[in-house]
Amino acid sequence: MKAAARAFWLRAPGEGELREVTLPTPCEDEVLVRSLYSGVSRGTETLVFRGQVPESQHAAMRAPFQEGDFPGPVKYGYLSVGVVEEGPAELKGRTVFCLHPHQTRYVVPASAVTVVPDDVPPARAVLAGTVETAVNALWDAAPLIGDRIAVVGGGMVGSSVAALLARFPGVRVQLVDSDPARAETAQALGVGFASPADALGDCDLVVHASATEQGLARALELLRAEGTVVELSWYGDRRVSLPLGEAFHSRRLTVRSSQVGTVSPARAHRGYDGRLALALELLADPRLDALITGESAFEELPEVMPLLASGEIPALCHLVRYGKTA
């Protein structure tokens, strides 16, 4: 008898619903996972929820186990942690991370799950996908000992980058955000904080993650001559303008992109699996709990997602919990 499950679907932009799912019987090289937690990233997922994925990016933005197409109906998500109920002996009973949408149970290839280290709590493990983005960004940025660094944008991705930079020896790290509430996050992560107007300049490196035109312009202003901005923001279908006149050329500034969809060429030999495994190891740091700022039950997602998308519920990563009999 095939197992039943429930999944969260975006019926149309701004409208979510729970749907019944019939699961296939796992094959020899597959696992059946019972969800414990999933995470909602206020960045990419809320853009998807609002129907703001540009048509040119529909293919690039597909999640690994997405069903349906943008702008909807679509089943989307990529931060899931659960327990393997059926599968190979070495995985059965283990807690795993998977890039899967919000769903109570699911069947995926065994190769699609990564075992969560014993010293990482399952709830914190939902951050693996975002910390993986931060790892890739720092592989691209290649910060050096003693660098002066600003992270502009204290959202989920920016805060993850700042948290990893806090471990670098001798660096000056400042999280820059227009929301004064992010000062508490910065303190928990062990980095400095400043408003955009008060941020320290003369930076060797600025990581931009605010997804705003003003933030990117300020990131350029904070650089020293020949400094680099690493752009992590995803703007969806919005266009941005930049001040590339004035002193941009005379100061020989650089703007380079970084995106988790491709492993940084500097660490291509590590591959996707190695990058995700490293992200999960880094999550042993309890300071990263500061990135989980809200929680609700899976059954509440149709009501909660519009509030997250509008900002009525402020969040970095919003935790979704599943019942024991999910």
mmCIF file of N, CA, C and O in Angstrom, residues 242-318:
data_model
loop_
_atom_site.group_PDB
_atom_site.id
_atom_site.type_symbol
_atom_site.label_atom_id
_atom_site.label_comp_id
_atom_site.label_asym_id
_atom_site.label_seq_id
_atom_site.Cartn_x
_atom_site.Cartn_y
_atom_site.Cartn_z
ATOM 1 N N LEU A 242 23.339 51.563 -11.176
ATOM 2 C CA LEU A 242 24.546 51.704 -10.367
ATOM 3 C C LEU A 242 25.302 52.969 -10.730
ATOM 4 O O LEU A 242 25.310 53.376 -11.901
ATOM 5 N N PRO A 243 25.983 53.576 -9.763
ATOM 6 C CA PRO A 243 26.809 54.763 -10.047
ATOM 7 C C PRO A 243 28.174 54.331 -10.598
ATOM 8 O O PRO A 243 29.179 54.310 -9.894
ATOM 9 N N LEU A 244 28.202 53.975 -11.884
ATOM 10 C CA LEU A 244 29.443 53.514 -12.495
ATOM 11 C C LEU A 244 30.218 54.652 -13.154
ATOM 12 O O LEU A 244 31.226 54.422 -13.819
ATOM 13 N N GLY A 245 29.736 55.884 -12.965
ATOM 14 C CA GLY A 245 30.512 57.051 -13.377
ATOM 15 C C GLY A 245 31.364 57.485 -12.199
ATOM 16 O O GLY A 245 31.895 56.664 -11.460
ATOM 17 N N GLU A 246 31.452 58.776 -11.982
ATOM 18 C CA GLU A 246 32.181 59.335 -10.847
ATOM 19 C C GLU A 246 33.547 58.651 -10.700
ATOM 20 O O GLU A 246 34.324 58.602 -11.638
ATOM 21 N N ALA A 247 33.827 58.072 -9.514
ATOM 22 C CA ALA A 247 35.167 57.522 -9.274
ATOM 23 C C ALA A 247 35.254 56.013 -9.477
ATOM 24 O O ALA A 247 36.263 55.397 -9.123
ATOM 25 N N PHE A 248 34.225 55.404 -10.051
ATOM 26 C CA PHE A 248 34.231 53.941 -10.184
ATOM 27 C C PHE A 248 35.463 53.458 -10.953
ATOM 28 O O PHE A 248 36.166 52.539 -10.519
ATOM 29 N N HIS A 249 35.740 54.069 -12.101
ATOM 30 C CA HIS A 249 36.854 53.608 -12.929
ATOM 31 C C HIS A 249 38.205 54.064 -12.372
ATOM 32 O O HIS A 249 39.169 53.296 -12.358
ATOM 33 N N SER A 250 38.263 55.303 -11.906
ATOM 34 C CA SER A 250 39.548 55.795 -11.413
ATOM 35 C C SER A 250 39.999 55.035 -10.171
ATOM 36 O O SER A 250 41.209 54.894 -9.931
ATOM 37 N N ARG A 251 39.056 54.541 -9.399
ATOM 38 C CA ARG A 251 39.407 53.749 -8.210
ATOM 39 C C ARG A 251 39.555 52.265 -8.530
ATOM 40 O O ARG A 251 39.862 51.465 -7.658
ATOM 41 N N ARG A 252 39.281 51.882 -9.779
ATOM 42 C CA ARG A 252 39.471 50.516 -10.261
ATOM 43 C C ARG A 252 38.718 49.499 -9.382
ATOM 44 O O ARG A 252 39.282 48.510 -8.920
ATOM 45 N N LEU A 253 37.440 49.769 -9.167
ATOM 46 C CA LEU A 253 36.611 48.893 -8.338
ATOM 47 C C LEU A 253 36.113 47.703 -9.145
ATOM 48 O O LEU A 253 35.995 47.763 -10.371
ATOM 49 N N THR A 254 35.803 46.632 -8.431
ATOM 50 C CA THR A 254 35.325 45.394 -9.070
ATOM 51 C C THR A 254 34.007 44.975 -8.453
ATOM 52 O O THR A 254 33.843 45.009 -7.228
ATOM 53 N N VAL A 255 33.060 44.584 -9.300
ATOM 54 C CA VAL A 255 31.821 43.951 -8.849
ATOM 55 C C VAL A 255 31.779 42.571 -9.472
ATOM 56 O O VAL A 255 31.827 42.446 -10.702
ATOM 57 N N ARG A 256 31.706 41.539 -8.648
ATOM 58 C CA ARG A 256 31.625 40.179 -9.189
ATOM 59 C C ARG A 256 30.442 39.454 -8.560
ATOM 60 O O ARG A 256 30.085 39.697 -7.399
ATOM 61 N N SER A 257 29.844 38.584 -9.336
ATOM 62 C CA SER A 257 28.676 37.855 -8.857
ATOM 63 C C SER A 257 29.091 36.548 -8.193
ATOM 64 O O SER A 257 30.162 35.990 -8.468
ATOM 65 N N SER A 258 28.216 36.060 -7.322
ATOM 66 C CA SER A 258 28.386 34.744 -6.714
ATOM 67 C C SER A 258 27.002 34.154 -6.528
ATOM 68 O O SER A 258 26.072 34.854 -6.106
ATOM 69 N N GLN A 259 26.851 32.895 -6.878
ATOM 70 C CA GLN A 259 25.539 32.263 -6.800
ATOM 71 C C GLN A 259 25.730 30.793 -6.508
ATOM 72 O O GLN A 259 26.630 30.135 -7.058
ATOM 73 N N VAL A 260 24.889 30.248 -5.640
ATOM 74 C CA VAL A 260 25.093 28.893 -5.135
ATOM 75 C C VAL A 260 24.853 27.822 -6.191
ATOM 76 O O VAL A 260 25.257 26.673 -6.032
ATOM 77 N N GLY A 261 24.218 28.164 -7.305
ATOM 78 C CA GLY A 261 23.907 27.174 -8.334
ATOM 79 C C GLY A 261 25.135 26.557 -8.984
ATOM 80 O O GLY A 261 25.055 25.492 -9.580
ATOM 81 N N THR A 262 26.280 27.232 -8.891
ATOM 82 C CA THR A 262 27.536 26.721 -9.447
ATOM 83 C C THR A 262 28.602 26.762 -8.365
ATOM 84 O O THR A 262 28.748 27.768 -7.677
ATOM 85 N N VAL A 263 29.339 25.684 -8.205
ATOM 86 C CA VAL A 263 30.426 25.672 -7.228
ATOM 87 C C VAL A 263 31.504 26.631 -7.703
ATOM 88 O O VAL A 263 31.871 26.648 -8.888
ATOM 89 N N SER A 264 32.014 27.445 -6.782
ATOM 90 C CA SER A 264 33.056 28.399 -7.116
ATOM 91 C C SER A 264 34.194 27.708 -7.861
ATOM 92 O O SER A 264 34.683 26.655 -7.430
ATOM 93 N N PRO A 265 34.644 28.276 -8.990
ATOM 94 C CA PRO A 265 35.760 27.669 -9.717
ATOM 95 C C PRO A 265 36.991 27.468 -8.844
ATOM 96 O O PRO A 265 37.781 26.546 -9.082
ATOM 97 N N ALA A 266 37.144 28.314 -7.831
ATOM 98 C CA ALA A 266 38.307 28.184 -6.948
ATOM 99 C C ALA A 266 38.278 26.887 -6.147
ATOM 100 O O ALA A 266 39.320 26.435 -5.658
ATOM 101 N N ARG A 267 37.100 26.304 -5.987
ATOM 102 C CA ARG A 267 36.970 25.065 -5.220
ATOM 103 C C ARG A 267 36.137 24.027 -5.979
ATOM 104 O O ARG A 267 35.444 23.220 -5.371
ATOM 105 N N ALA A 268 36.230 24.054 -7.299
ATOM 106 C CA ALA A 268 35.438 23.125 -8.108
ATOM 107 C C ALA A 268 35.747 21.671 -7.768
ATOM 108 O O ALA A 268 34.868 20.795 -7.888
ATOM 109 N N HIS A 269 36.959 21.401 -7.308
ATOM 110 C CA HIS A 269 37.334 20.023 -6.971
ATOM 111 C C HIS A 269 36.576 19.499 -5.757
ATOM 112 O O HIS A 269 36.506 18.283 -5.554
ATOM 113 N N ARG A 270 35.991 20.405 -4.960
ATOM 114 C CA ARG A 270 35.232 19.964 -3.784
ATOM 115 C C ARG A 270 33.847 19.469 -4.177
ATOM 116 O O ARG A 270 33.267 18.633 -3.482
ATOM 117 N N GLY A 271 33.271 20.025 -5.240
ATOM 118 C CA GLY A 271 31.978 19.581 -5.730
ATOM 119 C C GLY A 271 30.826 19.996 -4.824
ATOM 120 O O GLY A 271 31.007 20.549 -3.739
ATOM 121 N N TYR A 272 29.592 19.715 -5.290
ATOM 122 C CA TYR A 272 28.395 20.076 -4.538
ATOM 123 C C TYR A 272 28.315 19.325 -3.217
ATOM 124 O O TYR A 272 27.973 19.899 -2.179
ATOM 125 N N ASP A 273 28.628 18.029 -3.246
ATOM 126 C CA ASP A 273 28.515 17.219 -2.022
ATOM 127 C C ASP A 273 29.486 17.707 -0.955
ATOM 128 O O ASP A 273 29.124 17.804 0.229
ATOM 129 N N GLY A 274 30.709 18.015 -1.363
ATOM 130 C CA GLY A 274 31.697 18.486 -0.401
ATOM 131 C C GLY A 274 31.333 19.832 0.187
ATOM 132 O O GLY A 274 31.557 20.087 1.371
ATOM 133 N N ARG A 275 30.737 20.698 -0.651
ATOM 134 C CA ARG A 275 30.333 22.018 -0.169
ATOM 135 C C ARG A 275 29.216 21.913 0.860
ATOM 136 O O ARG A 275 29.243 22.571 1.903
ATOM 137 N N LEU A 276 28.216 21.060 0.593
ATOM 138 C CA LEU A 276 27.108 20.905 1.527
ATOM 139 C C LEU A 276 27.569 20.235 2.817
ATOM 140 O O LEU A 276 27.144 20.613 3.916
ATOM 141 N N ALA A 277 28.434 19.234 2.703
ATOM 142 C CA ALA A 277 28.953 18.567 3.909
ATOM 143 C C ALA A 277 29.704 19.566 4.792
ATOM 144 O O ALA A 277 29.578 19.540 6.030
ATOM 145 N N LEU A 278 30.476 20.465 4.180
ATOM 146 C CA LEU A 278 31.183 21.491 4.952
ATOM 147 C C LEU A 278 30.190 22.424 5.636
ATOM 148 O O LEU A 278 30.369 22.786 6.815
ATOM 149 N N ALA A 279 29.135 22.821 4.921
ATOM 150 C CA ALA A 279 28.133 23.707 5.519
ATOM 151 C C ALA A 279 27.515 23.066 6.756
ATOM 152 O O ALA A 279 27.315 23.735 7.780
ATOM 153 N N LEU A 280 27.226 21.791 6.684
ATOM 154 C CA LEU A 280 26.633 21.101 7.838
ATOM 155 C C LEU A 280 27.618 21.007 8.993
ATOM 156 O O LEU A 280 27.237 21.149 10.160
ATOM 157 N N GLU A 281 28.898 20.813 8.708
ATOM 158 C CA GLU A 281 29.903 20.789 9.773
ATOM 159 C C GLU A 281 29.968 22.149 10.480
ATOM 160 O O GLU A 281 30.078 22.222 11.706
ATOM 161 N N LEU A 282 29.900 23.216 9.703
ATOM 162 C CA LEU A 282 29.979 24.565 10.269
ATOM 163 C C LEU A 282 28.791 24.881 11.163
ATOM 164 O O LEU A 282 28.877 25.735 12.048
ATOM 165 N N LEU A 283 27.677 24.179 10.962
ATOM 166 C CA LEU A 283 26.474 24.424 11.759
ATOM 167 C C LEU A 283 26.569 23.869 13.178
ATOM 168 O O LEU A 283 25.625 24.004 13.956
ATOM 169 N N ALA A 284 27.692 23.303 13.539
ATOM 170 C CA ALA A 284 27.898 22.905 14.934
ATOM 171 C C ALA A 284 28.019 24.128 15.845
ATOM 172 O O ALA A 284 27.895 24.010 17.071
ATOM 173 N N ASP A 285 28.217 25.302 15.251
ATOM 174 C CA ASP A 285 28.360 26.550 16.018
ATOM 175 C C ASP A 285 26.986 27.011 16.509
ATOM 176 O O ASP A 285 26.131 27.387 15.701
ATOM 177 N N PRO A 286 26.734 27.031 17.819
ATOM 178 C CA PRO A 286 25.416 27.415 18.339
ATOM 179 C C PRO A 286 25.049 28.872 18.077
ATOM 180 O O PRO A 286 23.875 29.237 18.156
ATOM 181 N N ARG A 287 26.033 29.716 17.742
ATOM 182 C CA ARG A 287 25.718 31.110 17.447
ATOM 183 C C ARG A 287 24.799 31.240 16.235
ATOM 184 O O ARG A 287 24.062 32.219 16.108
ATOM 185 N N LEU A 288 24.822 30.257 15.364
ATOM 186 C CA LEU A 288 23.990 30.314 14.165
ATOM 187 C C LEU A 288 22.505 30.152 14.464
ATOM 188 O O LEU A 288 21.663 30.403 13.591
ATOM 189 N N ASP A 289 22.170 29.780 15.694
ATOM 190 C CA ASP A 289 20.750 29.739 16.082
ATOM 191 C C ASP A 289 20.104 31.112 15.953
ATOM 192 O O ASP A 289 18.878 31.223 15.823
ATOM 193 N N ALA A 290 20.922 32.171 15.985
ATOM 194 C CA ALA A 290 20.389 33.533 15.870
ATOM 195 C C ALA A 290 19.723 33.773 14.517
ATOM 196 O O ALA A 290 18.952 34.720 14.361
ATOM 197 N N LEU A 291 19.995 32.923 13.525
ATOM 198 C CA LEU A 291 19.417 33.102 12.191
ATOM 199 C C LEU A 291 18.009 32.533 12.088
ATOM 200 O O LEU A 291 17.310 32.785 11.110
ATOM 201 N N ILE A 292 17.584 31.756 13.084
ATOM 202 C CA ILE A 292 16.217 31.221 13.085
ATOM 203 C C ILE A 292 15.383 32.130 13.971
ATOM 204 O O ILE A 292 15.558 32.181 15.182
ATOM 205 N N THR A 293 14.474 32.877 13.357
ATOM 206 C CA THR A 293 13.804 33.966 14.074
ATOM 207 C C THR A 293 12.293 33.804 14.172
ATOM 208 O O THR A 293 11.599 34.722 14.603
ATOM 209 N N GLY A 294 11.774 32.680 13.788
ATOM 210 C CA GLY A 294 10.335 32.442 13.898
ATOM 211 C C GLY A 294 10.040 30.962 13.702
ATOM 212 O O GLY A 294 10.885 30.211 13.204
ATOM 213 N N GLU A 295 8.841 30.557 14.099
ATOM 214 C CA GLU A 295 8.490 29.133 14.012
ATOM 215 C C GLU A 295 6.982 28.983 13.904
ATOM 216 O O GLU A 295 6.217 29.739 14.506
ATOM 217 N N SER A 296 6.552 28.032 13.094
ATOM 218 C CA SER A 296 5.132 27.702 13.002
ATOM 219 C C SER A 296 4.990 26.256 12.561
ATOM 220 O O SER A 296 5.951 25.622 12.111
ATOM 221 N N ALA A 297 3.781 25.730 12.689
ATOM 222 C CA ALA A 297 3.503 24.364 12.273
ATOM 223 C C ALA A 297 3.301 24.294 10.765
ATOM 224 O O ALA A 297 2.882 25.266 10.124
ATOM 225 N N PHE A 298 3.600 23.149 10.192
ATOM 226 C CA PHE A 298 3.422 22.938 8.756
ATOM 227 C C PHE A 298 1.995 23.276 8.315
ATOM 228 O O PHE A 298 1.794 23.901 7.267
ATOM 229 N N GLU A 299 1.017 22.902 9.124
ATOM 230 C CA GLU A 299 -0.388 23.129 8.766
ATOM 231 C C GLU A 299 -0.720 24.613 8.634
ATOM 232 O O GLU A 299 -1.699 24.980 8.001
ATOM 233 N N GLU A 300 0.110 25.474 9.218
ATOM 234 C CA GLU A 300 -0.148 26.916 9.189
ATOM 235 C C GLU A 300 0.484 27.631 7.995
ATOM 236 O O GLU A 300 0.277 28.831 7.806
ATOM 237 N N LEU A 301 1.235 26.906 7.161
ATOM 238 C CA LEU A 301 1.959 27.554 6.072
ATOM 239 C C LEU A 301 1.079 28.374 5.120
ATOM 240 O O LEU A 301 1.483 29.471 4.701
ATOM 241 N N PRO A 302 -0.104 27.914 4.734
ATOM 242 C CA PRO A 302 -0.919 28.737 3.830
ATOM 243 C C PRO A 302 -1.249 30.118 4.397
ATOM 244 O O PRO A 302 -1.405 31.084 3.645
ATOM 245 N N GLU A 303 -1.344 30.230 5.727
ATOM 246 C CA GLU A 303 -1.621 31.521 6.359
ATOM 247 C C GLU A 303 -0.340 32.289 6.655
ATOM 248 O O GLU A 303 -0.318 33.528 6.622
ATOM 249 N N VAL A 304 0.752 31.571 6.914
ATOM 250 C CA VAL A 304 2.005 32.213 7.324
ATOM 251 C C VAL A 304 2.782 32.773 6.131
ATOM 252 O O VAL A 304 3.367 33.859 6.214
ATOM 253 N N MET A 305 2.796 32.064 4.998
ATOM 254 C CA MET A 305 3.610 32.504 3.864
ATOM 255 C C MET A 305 3.265 33.915 3.379
ATOM 256 O O MET A 305 4.177 34.708 3.099
ATOM 257 N N PRO A 306 1.978 34.296 3.255
ATOM 258 C CA PRO A 306 1.696 35.677 2.846
ATOM 259 C C PRO A 306 2.242 36.709 3.827
ATOM 260 O O PRO A 306 2.680 37.793 3.421
ATOM 261 N N LEU A 307 2.252 36.378 5.113
ATOM 262 C CA LEU A 307 2.755 37.304 6.126
ATOM 263 C C LEU A 307 4.273 37.420 6.061
ATOM 264 O O LEU A 307 4.838 38.494 6.297
ATOM 265 N N LEU A 308 4.947 36.318 5.728
ATOM 266 C CA LEU A 308 6.394 36.370 5.535
ATOM 267 C C LEU A 308 6.735 37.176 4.284
ATOM 268 O O LEU A 308 7.670 37.984 4.278
ATOM 269 N N ALA A 309 5.973 36.942 3.212
ATOM 270 C CA ALA A 309 6.245 37.619 1.945
ATOM 271 C C ALA A 309 6.030 39.126 2.047
ATOM 272 O O ALA A 309 6.744 39.910 1.406
ATOM 273 N N SER A 310 5.067 39.534 2.849
ATOM 274 C CA SER A 310 4.775 40.964 2.984
ATOM 275 C C SER A 310 5.667 41.652 4.011
ATOM 276 O O SER A 310 5.719 42.879 4.072
ATOM 277 N N GLY A 311 6.348 40.860 4.839
ATOM 278 C CA GLY A 311 7.158 41.431 5.903
ATOM 279 C C GLY A 311 6.396 41.662 7.189
ATOM 280 O O GLY A 311 6.960 42.138 8.173
ATOM 281 N N GLU A 312 5.107 41.306 7.190
ATOM 282 C CA GLU A 312 4.320 41.466 8.414
ATOM 283 C C GLU A 312 4.870 40.584 9.526
ATOM 284 O O GLU A 312 4.830 40.942 10.706
ATOM 285 N N ILE A 313 5.371 39.399 9.151
ATOM 286 C CA ILE A 313 6.157 38.582 10.078
ATOM 287 C C ILE A 313 7.617 38.782 9.702
ATOM 288 O O ILE A 313 8.064 38.291 8.660
ATOM 289 N N PRO A 314 8.388 39.542 10.480
ATOM 290 C CA PRO A 314 9.806 39.739 10.153
ATOM 291 C C PRO A 314 10.583 38.466 10.449
ATOM 292 O O PRO A 314 10.357 37.809 11.472
ATOM 293 N N ALA A 315 11.461 38.085 9.544
ATOM 294 C CA ALA A 315 12.170 36.825 9.749
ATOM 295 C C ALA A 315 13.469 36.814 8.969
ATOM 296 O O ALA A 315 13.613 37.486 7.948
ATOM 297 N N LEU A 316 14.426 36.044 9.461
ATOM 298 C CA LEU A 316 15.583 35.640 8.674
ATOM 299 C C LEU A 316 15.237 34.276 8.083
ATOM 300 O O LEU A 316 14.778 34.177 6.968
ATOM 301 N N CYS A 317 15.398 33.226 8.893
ATOM 302 C CA CYS A 317 14.893 31.908 8.499
ATOM 303 C C CYS A 317 13.704 31.583 9.384
ATOM 304 O O CYS A 317 13.798 31.642 10.610
ATOM 305 N N HIS A 318 12.578 31.248 8.774
ATOM 306 C CA HIS A 318 11.386 30.859 9.522
ATOM 307 C C HIS A 318 11.320 29.338 9.556
ATOM 308 O O HIS A 318 11.319 28.682 8.520
#
